[in-house]
Coordinates of N, CA, C and O and ligand atoms in Angstrom, one line a residue:
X100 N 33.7 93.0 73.3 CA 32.9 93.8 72.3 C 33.6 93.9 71.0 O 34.8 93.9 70.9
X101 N 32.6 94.0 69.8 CA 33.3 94.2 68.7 C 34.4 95.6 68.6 O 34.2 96.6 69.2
X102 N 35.3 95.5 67.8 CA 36.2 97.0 67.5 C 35.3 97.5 66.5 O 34.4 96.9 66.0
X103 N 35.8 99.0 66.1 CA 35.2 100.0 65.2 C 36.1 100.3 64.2 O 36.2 101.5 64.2
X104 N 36.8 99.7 63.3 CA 37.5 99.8 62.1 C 37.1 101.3 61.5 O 36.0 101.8 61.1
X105 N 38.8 101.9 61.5 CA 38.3 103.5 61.2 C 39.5 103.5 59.9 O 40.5 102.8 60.0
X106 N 39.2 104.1 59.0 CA 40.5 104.3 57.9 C 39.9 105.3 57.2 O 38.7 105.4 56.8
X107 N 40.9 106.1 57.0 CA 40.9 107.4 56.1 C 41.9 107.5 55.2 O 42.9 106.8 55.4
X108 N 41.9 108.2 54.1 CA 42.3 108.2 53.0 C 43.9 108.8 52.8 O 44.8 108.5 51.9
X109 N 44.0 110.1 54.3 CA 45.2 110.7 54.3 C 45.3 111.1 55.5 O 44.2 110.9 56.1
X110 N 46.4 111.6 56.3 CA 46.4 111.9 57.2 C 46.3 113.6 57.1 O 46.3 114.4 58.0
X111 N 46.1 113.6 55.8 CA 45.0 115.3 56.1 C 44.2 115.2 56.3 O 43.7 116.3 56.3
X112 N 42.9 113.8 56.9 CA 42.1 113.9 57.3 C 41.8 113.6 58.8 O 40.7 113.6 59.3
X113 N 42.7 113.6 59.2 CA 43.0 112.8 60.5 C 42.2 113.8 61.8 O 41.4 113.3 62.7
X114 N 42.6 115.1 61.7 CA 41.6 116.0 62.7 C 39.5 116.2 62.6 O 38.6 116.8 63.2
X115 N 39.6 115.3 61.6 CA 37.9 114.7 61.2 C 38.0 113.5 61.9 O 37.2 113.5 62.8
X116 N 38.6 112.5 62.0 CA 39.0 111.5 62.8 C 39.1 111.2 63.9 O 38.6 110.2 64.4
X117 N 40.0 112.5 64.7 CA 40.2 112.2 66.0 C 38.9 112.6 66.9 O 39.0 112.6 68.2
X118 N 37.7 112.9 66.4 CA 37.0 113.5 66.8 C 36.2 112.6 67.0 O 35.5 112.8 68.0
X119 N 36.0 111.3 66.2 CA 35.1 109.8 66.2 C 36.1 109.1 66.7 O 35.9 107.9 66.8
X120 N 37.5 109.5 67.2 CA 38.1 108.4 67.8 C 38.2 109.0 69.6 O 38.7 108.4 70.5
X121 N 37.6 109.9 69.6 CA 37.2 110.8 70.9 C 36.2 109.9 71.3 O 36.4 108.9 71.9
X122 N 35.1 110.3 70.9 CA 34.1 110.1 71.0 C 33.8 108.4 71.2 O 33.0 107.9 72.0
X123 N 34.5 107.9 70.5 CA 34.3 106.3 70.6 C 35.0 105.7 72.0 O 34.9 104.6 72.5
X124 N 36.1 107.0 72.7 CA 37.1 106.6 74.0 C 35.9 107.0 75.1 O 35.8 106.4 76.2
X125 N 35.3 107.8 74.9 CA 34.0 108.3 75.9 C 33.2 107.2 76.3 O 32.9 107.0 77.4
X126 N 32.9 106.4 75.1 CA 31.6 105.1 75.3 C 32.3 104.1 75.8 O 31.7 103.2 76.3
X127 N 34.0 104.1 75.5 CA 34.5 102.9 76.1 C 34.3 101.8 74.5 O 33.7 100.7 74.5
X128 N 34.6 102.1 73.7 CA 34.5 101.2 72.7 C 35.3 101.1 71.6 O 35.2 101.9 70.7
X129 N 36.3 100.1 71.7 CA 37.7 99.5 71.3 C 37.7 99.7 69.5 O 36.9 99.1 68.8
X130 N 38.4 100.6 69.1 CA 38.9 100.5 67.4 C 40.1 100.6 67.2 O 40.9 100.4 68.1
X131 N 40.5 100.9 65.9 CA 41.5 101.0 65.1 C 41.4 101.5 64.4 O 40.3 101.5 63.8
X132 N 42.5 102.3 64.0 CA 42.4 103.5 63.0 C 43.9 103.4 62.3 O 45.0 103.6 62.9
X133 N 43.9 103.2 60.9 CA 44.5 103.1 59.7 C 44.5 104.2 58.8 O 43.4 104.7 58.8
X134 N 45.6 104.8 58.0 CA 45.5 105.5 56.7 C 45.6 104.5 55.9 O 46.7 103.9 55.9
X135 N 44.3 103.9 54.7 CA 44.4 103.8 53.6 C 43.8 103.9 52.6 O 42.6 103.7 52.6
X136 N 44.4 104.3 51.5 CA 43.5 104.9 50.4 C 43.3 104.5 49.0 O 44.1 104.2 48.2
X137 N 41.9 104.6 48.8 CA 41.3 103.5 47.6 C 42.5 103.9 46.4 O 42.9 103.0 45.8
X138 N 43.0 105.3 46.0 CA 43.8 105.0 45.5 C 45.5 104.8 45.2 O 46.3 104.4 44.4
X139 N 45.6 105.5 46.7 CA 47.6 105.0 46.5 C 47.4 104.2 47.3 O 48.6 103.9 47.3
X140 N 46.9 103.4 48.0 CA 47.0 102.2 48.7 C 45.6 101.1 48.5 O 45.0 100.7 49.5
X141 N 45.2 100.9 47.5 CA 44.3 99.8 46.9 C 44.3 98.8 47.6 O 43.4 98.8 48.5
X142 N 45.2 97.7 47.6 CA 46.1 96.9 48.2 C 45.7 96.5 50.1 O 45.2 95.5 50.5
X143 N 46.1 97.5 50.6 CA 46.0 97.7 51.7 C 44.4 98.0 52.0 O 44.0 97.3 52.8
X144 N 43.4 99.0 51.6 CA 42.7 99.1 51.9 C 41.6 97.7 51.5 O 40.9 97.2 52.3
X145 N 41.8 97.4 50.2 CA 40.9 96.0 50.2 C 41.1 94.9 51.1 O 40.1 94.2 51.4
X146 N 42.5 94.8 51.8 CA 42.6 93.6 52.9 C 42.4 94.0 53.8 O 42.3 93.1 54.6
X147 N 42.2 95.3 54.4 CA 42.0 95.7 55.5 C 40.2 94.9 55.5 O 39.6 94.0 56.1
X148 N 39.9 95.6 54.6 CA 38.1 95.1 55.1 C 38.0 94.1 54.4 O 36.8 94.0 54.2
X149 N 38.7 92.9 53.8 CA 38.1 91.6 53.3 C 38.4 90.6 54.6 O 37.9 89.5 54.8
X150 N 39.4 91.3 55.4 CA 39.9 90.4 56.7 C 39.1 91.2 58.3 O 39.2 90.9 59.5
X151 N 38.4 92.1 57.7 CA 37.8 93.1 59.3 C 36.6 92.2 59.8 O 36.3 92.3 61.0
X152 N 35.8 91.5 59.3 CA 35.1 90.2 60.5 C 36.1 89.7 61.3 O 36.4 89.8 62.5
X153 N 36.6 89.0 60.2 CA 37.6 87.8 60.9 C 38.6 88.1 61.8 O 39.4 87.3 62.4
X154 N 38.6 90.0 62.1 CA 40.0 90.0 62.7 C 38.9 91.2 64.0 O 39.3 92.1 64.8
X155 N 37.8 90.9 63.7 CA 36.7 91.4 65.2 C 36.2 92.5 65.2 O 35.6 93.1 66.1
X156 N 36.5 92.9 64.0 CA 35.3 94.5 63.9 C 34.3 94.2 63.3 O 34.1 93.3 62.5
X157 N 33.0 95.5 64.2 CA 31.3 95.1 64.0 C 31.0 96.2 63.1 O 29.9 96.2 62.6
X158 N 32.3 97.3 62.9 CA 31.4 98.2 61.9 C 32.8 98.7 61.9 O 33.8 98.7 62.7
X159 N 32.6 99.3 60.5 CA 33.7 100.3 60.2 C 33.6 101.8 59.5 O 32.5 102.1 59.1
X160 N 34.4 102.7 59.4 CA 34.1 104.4 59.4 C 35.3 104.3 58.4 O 36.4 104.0 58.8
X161 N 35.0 104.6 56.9 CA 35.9 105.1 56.3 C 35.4 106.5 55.9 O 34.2 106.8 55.7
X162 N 36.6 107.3 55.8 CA 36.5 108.9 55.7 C 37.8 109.4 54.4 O 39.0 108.9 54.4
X163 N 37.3 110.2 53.5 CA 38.3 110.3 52.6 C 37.4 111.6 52.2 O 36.2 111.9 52.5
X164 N 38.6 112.7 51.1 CA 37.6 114.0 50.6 C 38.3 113.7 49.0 O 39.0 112.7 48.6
X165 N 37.8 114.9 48.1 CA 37.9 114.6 47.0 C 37.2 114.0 46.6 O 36.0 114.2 46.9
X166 N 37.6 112.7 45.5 CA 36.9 112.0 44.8 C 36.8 111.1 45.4 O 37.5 110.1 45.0
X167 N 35.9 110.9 46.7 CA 35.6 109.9 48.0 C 35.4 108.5 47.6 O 34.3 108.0 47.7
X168 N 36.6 107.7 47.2 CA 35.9 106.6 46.8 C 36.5 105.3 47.8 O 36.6 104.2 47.4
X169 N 36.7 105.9 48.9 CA 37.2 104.8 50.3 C 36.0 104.2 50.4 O 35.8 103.1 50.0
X170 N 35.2 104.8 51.0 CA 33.8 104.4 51.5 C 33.2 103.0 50.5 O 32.7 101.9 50.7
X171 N 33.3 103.6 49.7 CA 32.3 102.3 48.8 C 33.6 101.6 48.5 O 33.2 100.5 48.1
X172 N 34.9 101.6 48.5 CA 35.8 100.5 48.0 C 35.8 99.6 49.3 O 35.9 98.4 49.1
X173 N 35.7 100.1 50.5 CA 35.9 99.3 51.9 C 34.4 98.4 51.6 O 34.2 97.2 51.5
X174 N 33.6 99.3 51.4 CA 32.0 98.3 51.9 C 32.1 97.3 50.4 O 31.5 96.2 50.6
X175 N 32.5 97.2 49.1 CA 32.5 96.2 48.4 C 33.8 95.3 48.6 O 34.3 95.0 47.5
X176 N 34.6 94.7 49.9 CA 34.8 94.1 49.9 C 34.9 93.7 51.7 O 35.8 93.3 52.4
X177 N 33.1 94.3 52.1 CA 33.0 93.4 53.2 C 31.5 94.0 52.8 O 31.0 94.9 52.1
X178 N 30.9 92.4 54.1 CA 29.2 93.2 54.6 C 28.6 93.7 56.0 O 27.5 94.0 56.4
X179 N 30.1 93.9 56.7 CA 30.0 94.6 58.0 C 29.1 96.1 57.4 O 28.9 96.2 56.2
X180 N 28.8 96.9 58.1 CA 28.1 98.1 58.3 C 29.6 98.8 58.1 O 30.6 98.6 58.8
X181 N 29.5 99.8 56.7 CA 30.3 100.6 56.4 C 29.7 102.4 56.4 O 29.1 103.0 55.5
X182 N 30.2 102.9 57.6 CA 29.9 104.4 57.5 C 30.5 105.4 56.8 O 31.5 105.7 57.4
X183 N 30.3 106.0 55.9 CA 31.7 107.3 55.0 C 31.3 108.6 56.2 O 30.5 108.8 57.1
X184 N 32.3 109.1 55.6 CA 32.7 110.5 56.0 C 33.4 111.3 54.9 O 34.6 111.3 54.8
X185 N 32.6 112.0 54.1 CA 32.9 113.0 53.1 C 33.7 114.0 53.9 O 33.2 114.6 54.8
X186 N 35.1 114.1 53.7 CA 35.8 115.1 53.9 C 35.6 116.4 53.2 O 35.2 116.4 52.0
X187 N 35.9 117.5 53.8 CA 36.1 118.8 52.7 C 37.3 119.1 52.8 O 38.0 119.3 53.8
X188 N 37.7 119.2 51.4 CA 39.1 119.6 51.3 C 38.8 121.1 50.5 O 37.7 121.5 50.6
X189 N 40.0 122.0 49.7 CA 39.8 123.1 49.6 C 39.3 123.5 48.1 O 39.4 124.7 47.7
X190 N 38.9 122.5 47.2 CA 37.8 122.7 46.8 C 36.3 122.7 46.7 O 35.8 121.9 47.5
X191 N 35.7 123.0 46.2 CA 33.9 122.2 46.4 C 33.5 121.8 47.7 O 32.8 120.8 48.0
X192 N 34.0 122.7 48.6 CA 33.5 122.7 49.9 C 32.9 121.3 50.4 O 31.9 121.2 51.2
X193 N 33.8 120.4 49.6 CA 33.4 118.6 50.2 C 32.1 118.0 49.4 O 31.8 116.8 49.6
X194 N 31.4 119.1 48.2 CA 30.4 118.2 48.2 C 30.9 117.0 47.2 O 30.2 115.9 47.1
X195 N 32.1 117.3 46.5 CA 33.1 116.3 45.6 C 32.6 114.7 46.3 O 32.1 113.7 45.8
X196 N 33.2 115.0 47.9 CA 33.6 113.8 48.5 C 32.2 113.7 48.7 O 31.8 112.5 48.6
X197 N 31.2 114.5 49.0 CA 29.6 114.4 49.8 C 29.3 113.4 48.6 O 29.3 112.2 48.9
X198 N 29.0 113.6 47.5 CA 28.3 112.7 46.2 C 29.1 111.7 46.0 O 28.7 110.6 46.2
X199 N 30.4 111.9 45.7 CA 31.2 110.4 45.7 C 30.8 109.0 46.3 O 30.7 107.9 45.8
X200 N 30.4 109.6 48.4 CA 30.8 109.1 49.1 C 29.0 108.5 49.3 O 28.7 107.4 49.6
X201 N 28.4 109.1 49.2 CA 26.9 108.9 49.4 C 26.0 108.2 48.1 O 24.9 107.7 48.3
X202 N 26.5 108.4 46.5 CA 26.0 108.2 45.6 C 26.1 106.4 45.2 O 26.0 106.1 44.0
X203 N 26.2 105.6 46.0 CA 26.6 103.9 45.9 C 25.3 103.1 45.1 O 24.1 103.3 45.3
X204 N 26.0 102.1 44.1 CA 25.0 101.8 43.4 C 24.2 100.6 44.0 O 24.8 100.0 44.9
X205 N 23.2 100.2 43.9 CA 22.3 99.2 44.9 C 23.4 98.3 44.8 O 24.2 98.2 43.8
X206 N 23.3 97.6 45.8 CA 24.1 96.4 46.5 C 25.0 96.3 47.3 O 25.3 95.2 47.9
X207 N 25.7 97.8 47.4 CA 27.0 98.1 47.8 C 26.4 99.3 49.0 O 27.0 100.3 48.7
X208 N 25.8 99.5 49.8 CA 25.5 100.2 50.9 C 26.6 101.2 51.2 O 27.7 100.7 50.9
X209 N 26.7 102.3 51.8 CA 27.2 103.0 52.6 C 26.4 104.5 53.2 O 25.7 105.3 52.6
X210 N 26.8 104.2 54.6 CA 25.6 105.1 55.0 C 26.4 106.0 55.7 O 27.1 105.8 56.8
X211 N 26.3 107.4 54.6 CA 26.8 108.6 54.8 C 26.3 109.8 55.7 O 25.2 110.4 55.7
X212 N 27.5 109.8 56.4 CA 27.1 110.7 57.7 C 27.7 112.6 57.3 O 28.8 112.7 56.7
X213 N 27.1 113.4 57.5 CA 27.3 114.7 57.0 C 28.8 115.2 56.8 O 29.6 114.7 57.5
X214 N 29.3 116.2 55.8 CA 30.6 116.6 55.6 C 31.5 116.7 56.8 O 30.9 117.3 57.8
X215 N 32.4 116.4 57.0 CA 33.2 116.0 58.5 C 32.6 116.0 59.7 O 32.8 116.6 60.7
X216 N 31.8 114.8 59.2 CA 30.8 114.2 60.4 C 31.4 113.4 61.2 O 30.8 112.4 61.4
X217 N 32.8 113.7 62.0 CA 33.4 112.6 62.3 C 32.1 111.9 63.7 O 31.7 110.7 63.8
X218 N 31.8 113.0 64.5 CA 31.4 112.8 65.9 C 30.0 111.8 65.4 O 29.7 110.9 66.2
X219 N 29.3 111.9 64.1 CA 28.2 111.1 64.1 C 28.2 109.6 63.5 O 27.3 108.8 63.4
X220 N 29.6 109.8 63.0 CA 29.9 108.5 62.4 C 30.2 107.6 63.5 O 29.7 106.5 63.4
X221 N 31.2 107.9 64.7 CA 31.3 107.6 66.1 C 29.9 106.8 66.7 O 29.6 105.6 67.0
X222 N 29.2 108.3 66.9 CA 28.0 107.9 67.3 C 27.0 106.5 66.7 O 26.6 105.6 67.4
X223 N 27.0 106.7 65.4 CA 26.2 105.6 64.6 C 26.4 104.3 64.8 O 25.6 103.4 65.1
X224 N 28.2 104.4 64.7 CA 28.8 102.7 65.2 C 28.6 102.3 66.7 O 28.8 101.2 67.1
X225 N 28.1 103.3 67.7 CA 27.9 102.9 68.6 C 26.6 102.6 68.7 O 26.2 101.9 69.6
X226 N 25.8 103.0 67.9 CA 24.5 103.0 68.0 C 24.4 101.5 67.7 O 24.1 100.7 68.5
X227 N 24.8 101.0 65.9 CA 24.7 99.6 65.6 C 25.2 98.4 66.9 O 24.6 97.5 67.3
X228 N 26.4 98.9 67.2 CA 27.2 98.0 68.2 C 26.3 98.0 69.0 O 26.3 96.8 69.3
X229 N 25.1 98.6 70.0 CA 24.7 99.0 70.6 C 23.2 97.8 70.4 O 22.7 97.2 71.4
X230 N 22.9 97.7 69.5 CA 21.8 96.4 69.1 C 21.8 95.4 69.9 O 20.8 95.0 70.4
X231 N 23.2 94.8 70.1 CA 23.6 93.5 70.5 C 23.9 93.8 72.1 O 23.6 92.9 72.8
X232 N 24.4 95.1 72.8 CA 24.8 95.2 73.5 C 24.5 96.0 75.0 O 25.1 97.0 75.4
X233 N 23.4 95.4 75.5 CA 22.4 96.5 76.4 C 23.5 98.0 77.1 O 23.6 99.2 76.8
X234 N 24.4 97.1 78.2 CA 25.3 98.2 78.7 C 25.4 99.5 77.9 O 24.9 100.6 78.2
X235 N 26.5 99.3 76.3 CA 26.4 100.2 75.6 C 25.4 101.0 75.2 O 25.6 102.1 74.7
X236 N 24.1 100.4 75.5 CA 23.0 101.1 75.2 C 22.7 102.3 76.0 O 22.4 103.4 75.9
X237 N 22.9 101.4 76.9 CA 22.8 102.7 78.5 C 23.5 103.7 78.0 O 23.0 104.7 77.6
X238 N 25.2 103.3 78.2 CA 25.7 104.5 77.9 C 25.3 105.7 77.0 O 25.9 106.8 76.9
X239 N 24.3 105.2 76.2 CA 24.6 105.8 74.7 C 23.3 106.8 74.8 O 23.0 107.8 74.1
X240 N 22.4 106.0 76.3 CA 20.9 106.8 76.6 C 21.6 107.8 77.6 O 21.1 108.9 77.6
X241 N 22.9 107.6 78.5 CA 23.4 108.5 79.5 C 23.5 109.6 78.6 O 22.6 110.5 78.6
X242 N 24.8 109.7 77.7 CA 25.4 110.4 76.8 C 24.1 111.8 77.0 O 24.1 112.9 77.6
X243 N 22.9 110.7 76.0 CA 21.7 111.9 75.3 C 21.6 113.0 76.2 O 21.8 114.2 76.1
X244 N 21.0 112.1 77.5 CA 20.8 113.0 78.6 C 21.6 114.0 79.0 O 21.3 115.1 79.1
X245 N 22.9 113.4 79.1 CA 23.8 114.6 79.2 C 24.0 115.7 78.6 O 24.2 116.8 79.1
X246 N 23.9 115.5 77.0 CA 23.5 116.6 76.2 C 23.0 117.2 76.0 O 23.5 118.3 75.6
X247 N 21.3 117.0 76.2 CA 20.3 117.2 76.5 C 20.0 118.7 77.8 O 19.3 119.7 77.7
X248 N 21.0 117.8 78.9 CA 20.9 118.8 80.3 C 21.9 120.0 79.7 O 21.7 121.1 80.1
X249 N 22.9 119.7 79.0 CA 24.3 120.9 78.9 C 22.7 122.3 77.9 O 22.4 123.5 78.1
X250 N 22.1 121.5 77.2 CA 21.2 122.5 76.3 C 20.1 123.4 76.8 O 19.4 124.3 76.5
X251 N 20.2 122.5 77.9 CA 18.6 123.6 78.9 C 19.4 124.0 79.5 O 18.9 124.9 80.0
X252 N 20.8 124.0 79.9 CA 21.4 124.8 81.0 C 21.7 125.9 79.7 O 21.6 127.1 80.1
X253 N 21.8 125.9 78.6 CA 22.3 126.9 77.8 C 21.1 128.2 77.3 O 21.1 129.3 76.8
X254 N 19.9 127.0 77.9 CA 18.7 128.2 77.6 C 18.3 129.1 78.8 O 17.7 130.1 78.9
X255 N 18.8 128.2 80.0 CA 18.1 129.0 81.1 C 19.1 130.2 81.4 O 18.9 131.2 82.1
X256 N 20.1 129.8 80.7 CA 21.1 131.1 81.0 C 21.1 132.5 80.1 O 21.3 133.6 80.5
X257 N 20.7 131.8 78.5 CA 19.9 132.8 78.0 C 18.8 133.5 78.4 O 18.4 134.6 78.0
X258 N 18.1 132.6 79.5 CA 16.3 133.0 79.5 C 16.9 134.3 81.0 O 16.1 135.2 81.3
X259 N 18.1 134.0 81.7 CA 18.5 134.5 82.1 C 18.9 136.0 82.4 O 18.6 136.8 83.3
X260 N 19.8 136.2 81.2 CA 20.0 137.2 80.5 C 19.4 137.9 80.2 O 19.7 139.0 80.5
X261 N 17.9 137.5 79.1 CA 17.3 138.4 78.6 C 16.4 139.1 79.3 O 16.0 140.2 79.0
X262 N 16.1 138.4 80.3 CA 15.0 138.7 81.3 C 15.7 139.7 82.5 O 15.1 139.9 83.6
X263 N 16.9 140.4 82.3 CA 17.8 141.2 83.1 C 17.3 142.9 82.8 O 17.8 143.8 83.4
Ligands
RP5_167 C1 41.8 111.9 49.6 O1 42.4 113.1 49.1 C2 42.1 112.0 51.1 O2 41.1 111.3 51.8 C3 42.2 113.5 51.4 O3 41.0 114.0 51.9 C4 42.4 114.1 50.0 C5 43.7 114.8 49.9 O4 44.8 114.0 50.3 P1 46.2 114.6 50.6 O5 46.7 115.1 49.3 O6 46.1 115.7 51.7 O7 47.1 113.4 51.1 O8 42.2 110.8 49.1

């Protein structure tokens, strides 16, 4: 199976992270996770994704807050499927990183998943990986259901209650 190339900008962002790197150990689906950042580490972050085909990732999750500009520096130097994750840091309640990270000019794609969206950026790459890959599919239809049943158990225990 392809890996899921994860890199974030700092390791202040890392607990937005571990949350899509949870999530991606649940489905059983192989990544890597890097700090690098479009601006103290330029360098590093452009070869990360000019070499992430060639070295077997099907999608990648860059997450950064502030002036979010990981996300679109990773996807202009690949055409793998690049996901952001606008971090909030303790200004501007993230939407700095939200417009940075979502505002990309045609040509350069990135498809922004909500302010420390780590669990749906997870989700999404499994979803794409999931195209090619029936099994993963399953899992990804099990998952729903599962979720699905934890939410009617959460109403019937209300409908429970109220009805006392
Ligand atoms: C961004 O600046 C990082 O992604 C982080 O969200 C933010 C603050 O970084 P630190 O100062 O905590 O390293 O580049």
């Amino acid at each position: 199976m392809k890996k899921v190339g994860i890199v974030m900008g700092s390791d202040s962002d890392l607990p937005i992270l571990r949350k899509a790197m949870d999530t991606l150990s649940a489905l059983d689906i192989p990544y890597e996770c890097h700090i690098y950042s479009a601006h103290r580490t330029p360098e590093q972050a452009r070869d990360f994704a000019a070499s992430a085909r060639e070295n077997g990732f099907g999608v990648l999750i860059a997450a950064a807050g502030m002036a979010a500009h990981l996300a679109g520096a990773i996807a202009a130097n690949t055409t793998l499927p690049v996901i952001g994750i606008p971090c909030k840091s303790t200004c501007l309640d993230g939407m700095d990183a939200l417009l940075s990270t979502v505002m990309m000019p045609p040509g350069i794609p990135v498809a922004t998943v909500a302010i420390n969206g780590g669990v749906n950026a997870a989700l999404l790459s499994a979803q794409i990986l999931a195209v090619e890959d029936p099994a993963l599919a399953a899992r990804l239809d099990a998952k729903r259901a599962g979720d699905a049943a934890k939410v009617l158990q959460k109403d019937a225990a209300l409908q429970a209650e109220l009805s006392r």
